[in-house]
């Protein structure tokens, strides 16, 4: 699943791909680099570099075992870090810390 957006603040499409065990490719722009761990859950490429995007997608197609590992790692990360419950717990903790300060 490629996500070469320059302005995407999060990239929920990445989570959707990971939940299906798919590796992802994203641009080093916006919030995408905060979501993808390059080489572990997917691949990051420079924004606007079409050749790098093609190379990343080709690499995943040529390395199905590594691509499957990235997809599985992305799924595990999504289930651990990006479910509504996990995000809710982090937000509540942040708010509680702000109120206590």
mmCIF file with all atom_site columns, C-alpha atoms in Angstrom:
data_model
loop_
_atom_site.group_PDB
_atom_site.id
_atom_site.type_symbol
_atom_site.label_atom_id
_atom_site.label_alt_id
_atom_site.label_comp_id
_atom_site.label_asym_id
_atom_site.label_entity_id
_atom_site.label_seq_id
_atom_site.pdbx_PDB_ins_code
_atom_site.Cartn_x
_atom_site.Cartn_y
_atom_site.Cartn_z
_atom_site.occupancy
_atom_site.B_iso_or_equiv
_atom_site.pdbx_formal_charge
_atom_site.auth_seq_id
_atom_site.auth_comp_id
_atom_site.auth_asym_id
_atom_site.auth_atom_id
_atom_site.pdbx_PDB_model_num
ATOM 1   C CA . UNK A 1 1   ? 0.000  0.000   0.000  1.00 0.00 ? 1   UNK A CA 1
ATOM 2   C CA . UNK A 1 2   ? 1.725  3.212   -1.108 1.00 0.00 ? 2   UNK A CA 1
ATOM 3   C CA . UNK A 1 3   ? 0.995  6.478   0.713  1.00 0.00 ? 3   UNK A CA 1
ATOM 4   C CA . UNK A 1 4   ? 3.138  9.120   -1.006 1.00 0.00 ? 4   UNK A CA 1
ATOM 5   C CA . UNK A 1 5   ? 1.183  12.072  0.445  1.00 0.00 ? 5   UNK A CA 1
ATOM 6   C CA . UNK A 1 6   ? 2.978  15.278  1.389  1.00 0.00 ? 6   UNK A CA 1
ATOM 7   C CA . UNK A 1 7   ? 0.333  16.560  3.786  1.00 0.00 ? 7   UNK A CA 1
ATOM 8   C CA . UNK A 1 8   ? -1.161 13.503  5.470  1.00 0.00 ? 8   UNK A CA 1
ATOM 9   C CA . UNK A 1 9   ? -1.032 14.152  9.187  1.00 0.00 ? 9   UNK A CA 1
ATOM 10  C CA . UNK A 1 10  ? -1.355 10.506  10.159 1.00 0.00 ? 10  UNK A CA 1
ATOM 11  C CA . UNK A 1 11  ? -2.109 8.015   7.405  1.00 0.00 ? 11  UNK A CA 1
ATOM 12  C CA . UNK A 1 12  ? -4.971 5.850   8.651  1.00 0.00 ? 12  UNK A CA 1
ATOM 13  C CA . UNK A 1 13  ? -4.770 3.971   5.347  1.00 0.00 ? 13  UNK A CA 1
ATOM 14  C CA . UNK A 1 14  ? -1.467 2.576   6.664  1.00 0.00 ? 14  UNK A CA 1
ATOM 15  C CA . UNK A 1 15  ? -3.228 1.048   9.665  1.00 0.00 ? 15  UNK A CA 1
ATOM 16  C CA . UNK A 1 16  ? -5.866 -0.447  7.404  1.00 0.00 ? 16  UNK A CA 1
ATOM 17  C CA . UNK A 1 17  ? -3.174 -2.084  5.253  1.00 0.00 ? 17  UNK A CA 1
ATOM 18  C CA . UNK A 1 18  ? -1.300 -3.360  8.304  1.00 0.00 ? 18  UNK A CA 1
ATOM 19  C CA . UNK A 1 19  ? -4.432 -4.911  9.780  1.00 0.00 ? 19  UNK A CA 1
ATOM 20  C CA . UNK A 1 20  ? -4.494 -7.022  6.615  1.00 0.00 ? 20  UNK A CA 1
ATOM 21  C CA . UNK A 1 21  ? -0.810 -7.893  7.099  1.00 0.00 ? 21  UNK A CA 1
ATOM 22  C CA . UNK A 1 22  ? 0.403  -5.780  4.183  1.00 0.00 ? 22  UNK A CA 1
ATOM 23  C CA . UNK A 1 23  ? 3.647  -3.811  4.125  1.00 0.00 ? 23  UNK A CA 1
ATOM 24  C CA . UNK A 1 24  ? 3.421  -0.107  3.313  1.00 0.00 ? 24  UNK A CA 1
ATOM 25  C CA . UNK A 1 25  ? 5.445  2.545   1.525  1.00 0.00 ? 25  UNK A CA 1
ATOM 26  C CA . UNK A 1 26  ? 5.139  6.171   2.611  1.00 0.00 ? 26  UNK A CA 1
ATOM 27  C CA . UNK A 1 27  ? 6.709  9.516   1.900  1.00 0.00 ? 27  UNK A CA 1
ATOM 28  C CA . UNK A 1 28  ? 9.042  11.202  4.350  1.00 0.00 ? 28  UNK A CA 1
ATOM 29  C CA . UNK A 1 29  ? 6.567  14.049  4.803  1.00 0.00 ? 29  UNK A CA 1
ATOM 30  C CA . UNK A 1 30  ? 3.777  15.090  7.132  1.00 0.00 ? 30  UNK A CA 1
ATOM 31  C CA . UNK A 1 31  ? 3.069  12.625  9.916  1.00 0.00 ? 31  UNK A CA 1
ATOM 32  C CA . UNK A 1 32  ? 3.888  9.500   7.904  1.00 0.00 ? 32  UNK A CA 1
ATOM 33  C CA . UNK A 1 33  ? 7.455  9.072   9.260  1.00 0.00 ? 33  UNK A CA 1
ATOM 34  C CA . UNK A 1 34  ? 5.992  9.030   12.786 1.00 0.00 ? 34  UNK A CA 1
ATOM 35  C CA . UNK A 1 35  ? 3.837  6.029   11.878 1.00 0.00 ? 35  UNK A CA 1
ATOM 36  C CA . UNK A 1 36  ? 6.109  3.893   9.653  1.00 0.00 ? 36  UNK A CA 1
ATOM 37  C CA . UNK A 1 37  ? 9.289  2.435   11.123 1.00 0.00 ? 37  UNK A CA 1
ATOM 38  C CA . UNK A 1 38  ? 11.475 2.331   8.016  1.00 0.00 ? 38  UNK A CA 1
ATOM 39  C CA . UNK A 1 39  ? 12.649 -1.176  7.209  1.00 0.00 ? 39  UNK A CA 1
ATOM 40  C CA . UNK A 1 40  ? 10.539 -2.745  9.974  1.00 0.00 ? 40  UNK A CA 1
ATOM 41  C CA . UNK A 1 41  ? 6.876  -1.982  9.298  1.00 0.00 ? 41  UNK A CA 1
ATOM 42  C CA . UNK A 1 42  ? 7.317  -0.558  5.813  1.00 0.00 ? 42  UNK A CA 1
ATOM 43  C CA . UNK A 1 43  ? 9.527  1.648   3.698  1.00 0.00 ? 43  UNK A CA 1
ATOM 44  C CA . UNK A 1 44  ? 9.920  5.418   3.584  1.00 0.00 ? 44  UNK A CA 1
ATOM 45  C CA . UNK A 1 45  ? 10.870 7.331   0.447  1.00 0.00 ? 45  UNK A CA 1
ATOM 46  C CA . UNK A 1 46  ? 11.541 11.025  -0.198 1.00 0.00 ? 46  UNK A CA 1
ATOM 47  C CA . UNK A 1 47  ? 8.386  12.942  -1.061 1.00 0.00 ? 47  UNK A CA 1
ATOM 48  C CA . UNK A 1 48  ? 8.051  13.551  -4.785 1.00 0.00 ? 48  UNK A CA 1
ATOM 49  C CA . UNK A 1 49  ? 10.690 10.986  -5.755 1.00 0.00 ? 49  UNK A CA 1
ATOM 50  C CA . UNK A 1 50  ? 8.731  8.766   -8.142 1.00 0.00 ? 50  UNK A CA 1
ATOM 51  C CA . UNK A 1 51  ? 11.775 6.608   -8.896 1.00 0.00 ? 51  UNK A CA 1
ATOM 52  C CA . UNK A 1 52  ? 12.297 5.892   -5.190 1.00 0.00 ? 52  UNK A CA 1
ATOM 53  C CA . UNK A 1 53  ? 8.608  5.012   -4.839 1.00 0.00 ? 53  UNK A CA 1
ATOM 54  C CA . UNK A 1 54  ? 8.832  2.581   -7.760 1.00 0.00 ? 54  UNK A CA 1
ATOM 55  C CA . UNK A 1 55  ? 12.039 1.101   -6.322 1.00 0.00 ? 55  UNK A CA 1
ATOM 56  C CA . UNK A 1 56  ? 10.434 0.591   -2.896 1.00 0.00 ? 56  UNK A CA 1
ATOM 57  C CA . UNK A 1 57  ? 7.353  -1.095  -4.329 1.00 0.00 ? 57  UNK A CA 1
ATOM 58  C CA . UNK A 1 58  ? 9.520  -3.242  -6.606 1.00 0.00 ? 58  UNK A CA 1
ATOM 59  C CA . UNK A 1 59  ? 11.720 -4.237  -3.665 1.00 0.00 ? 59  UNK A CA 1
ATOM 60  C CA . UNK A 1 60  ? 8.676  -5.401  -1.696 1.00 0.00 ? 60  UNK A CA 1
ATOM 61  C CA . UNK A 1 61  ? 7.425  -7.409  -4.673 1.00 0.00 ? 61  UNK A CA 1
ATOM 62  C CA . UNK A 1 62  ? 10.870 -8.964  -5.175 1.00 0.00 ? 62  UNK A CA 1
ATOM 63  C CA . UNK A 1 63  ? 11.248 -9.819  -1.457 1.00 0.00 ? 63  UNK A CA 1
ATOM 64  C CA . UNK A 1 64  ? 7.948  -11.414 -0.409 1.00 0.00 ? 64  UNK A CA 1
ATOM 65  C CA . UNK A 1 65  ? 9.290  -12.897 2.837  1.00 0.00 ? 65  UNK A CA 1
ATOM 66  C CA . UNK A 1 66  ? 10.598 -9.529  4.044  1.00 0.00 ? 66  UNK A CA 1
ATOM 67  C CA . UNK A 1 67  ? 7.407  -7.832  2.856  1.00 0.00 ? 67  UNK A CA 1
ATOM 68  C CA . UNK A 1 68  ? 5.340  -10.325 4.868  1.00 0.00 ? 68  UNK A CA 1
ATOM 69  C CA . UNK A 1 69  ? 7.498  -9.675  7.949  1.00 0.00 ? 69  UNK A CA 1
ATOM 70  C CA . UNK A 1 70  ? 6.941  -5.922  7.577  1.00 0.00 ? 70  UNK A CA 1
ATOM 71  C CA . UNK A 1 71  ? 3.206  -6.464  7.209  1.00 0.00 ? 71  UNK A CA 1
ATOM 72  C CA . UNK A 1 72  ? 3.117  -8.663  10.310 1.00 0.00 ? 72  UNK A CA 1
ATOM 73  C CA . UNK A 1 73  ? 5.176  -6.129  12.290 1.00 0.00 ? 73  UNK A CA 1
ATOM 74  C CA . UNK A 1 74  ? 2.838  -3.353  11.158 1.00 0.00 ? 74  UNK A CA 1
ATOM 75  C CA . UNK A 1 75  ? -0.181 -5.379  12.254 1.00 0.00 ? 75  UNK A CA 1
ATOM 76  C CA . UNK A 1 76  ? 1.335  -6.035  15.676 1.00 0.00 ? 76  UNK A CA 1
ATOM 77  C CA . UNK A 1 77  ? 2.217  -2.352  16.096 1.00 0.00 ? 77  UNK A CA 1
ATOM 78  C CA . UNK A 1 78  ? -1.277 -1.290  15.049 1.00 0.00 ? 78  UNK A CA 1
ATOM 79  C CA . UNK A 1 79  ? -2.921 -3.634  17.542 1.00 0.00 ? 79  UNK A CA 1
ATOM 80  C CA . UNK A 1 80  ? -0.580 -2.511  20.311 1.00 0.00 ? 80  UNK A CA 1
ATOM 81  C CA . UNK A 1 81  ? -0.355 1.222   19.660 1.00 0.00 ? 81  UNK A CA 1
ATOM 82  C CA . UNK A 1 82  ? -3.104 2.471   17.355 1.00 0.00 ? 82  UNK A CA 1
ATOM 83  C CA . UNK A 1 83  ? -6.401 0.946   18.502 1.00 0.00 ? 83  UNK A CA 1
ATOM 84  C CA . UNK A 1 84  ? -8.983 3.369   19.877 1.00 0.00 ? 84  UNK A CA 1
ATOM 85  C CA . UNK A 1 85  ? -8.411 1.973   23.382 1.00 0.00 ? 85  UNK A CA 1
ATOM 86  C CA . UNK A 1 86  ? -4.640 2.462   23.186 1.00 0.00 ? 86  UNK A CA 1
ATOM 87  C CA . UNK A 1 87  ? -4.958 6.008   21.860 1.00 0.00 ? 87  UNK A CA 1
ATOM 88  C CA . UNK A 1 88  ? -7.636 6.803   24.444 1.00 0.00 ? 88  UNK A CA 1
ATOM 89  C CA . UNK A 1 89  ? -5.350 5.684   27.282 1.00 0.00 ? 89  UNK A CA 1
ATOM 90  C CA . UNK A 1 90  ? -2.533 7.935   26.025 1.00 0.00 ? 90  UNK A CA 1
ATOM 91  C CA . UNK A 1 91  ? -4.849 10.922  25.635 1.00 0.00 ? 91  UNK A CA 1
ATOM 92  C CA . UNK A 1 92  ? -6.339 10.483  29.105 1.00 0.00 ? 92  UNK A CA 1
ATOM 93  C CA . UNK A 1 93  ? -2.858 10.167  30.618 1.00 0.00 ? 93  UNK A CA 1
ATOM 94  C CA . UNK A 1 94  ? -1.757 13.351  28.853 1.00 0.00 ? 94  UNK A CA 1
ATOM 95  C CA . UNK A 1 95  ? -4.845 15.253  30.019 1.00 0.00 ? 95  UNK A CA 1
ATOM 96  C CA . UNK A 1 96  ? -4.484 14.013  33.574 1.00 0.00 ? 96  UNK A CA 1
ATOM 97  C CA . UNK A 1 97  ? -0.856 15.103  33.571 1.00 0.00 ? 97  UNK A CA 1
ATOM 98  C CA . UNK A 1 98  ? -1.853 18.555  32.314 1.00 0.00 ? 98  UNK A CA 1
ATOM 99  C CA . UNK A 1 99  ? -4.576 18.962  34.917 1.00 0.00 ? 99  UNK A CA 1
ATOM 100 C CA . UNK A 1 100 ? -2.261 17.863  37.735 1.00 0.00 ? 100 UNK A CA 1
ATOM 101 C CA . UNK A 1 101 ? 0.432  20.371  36.729 1.00 0.00 ? 101 UNK A CA 1
#
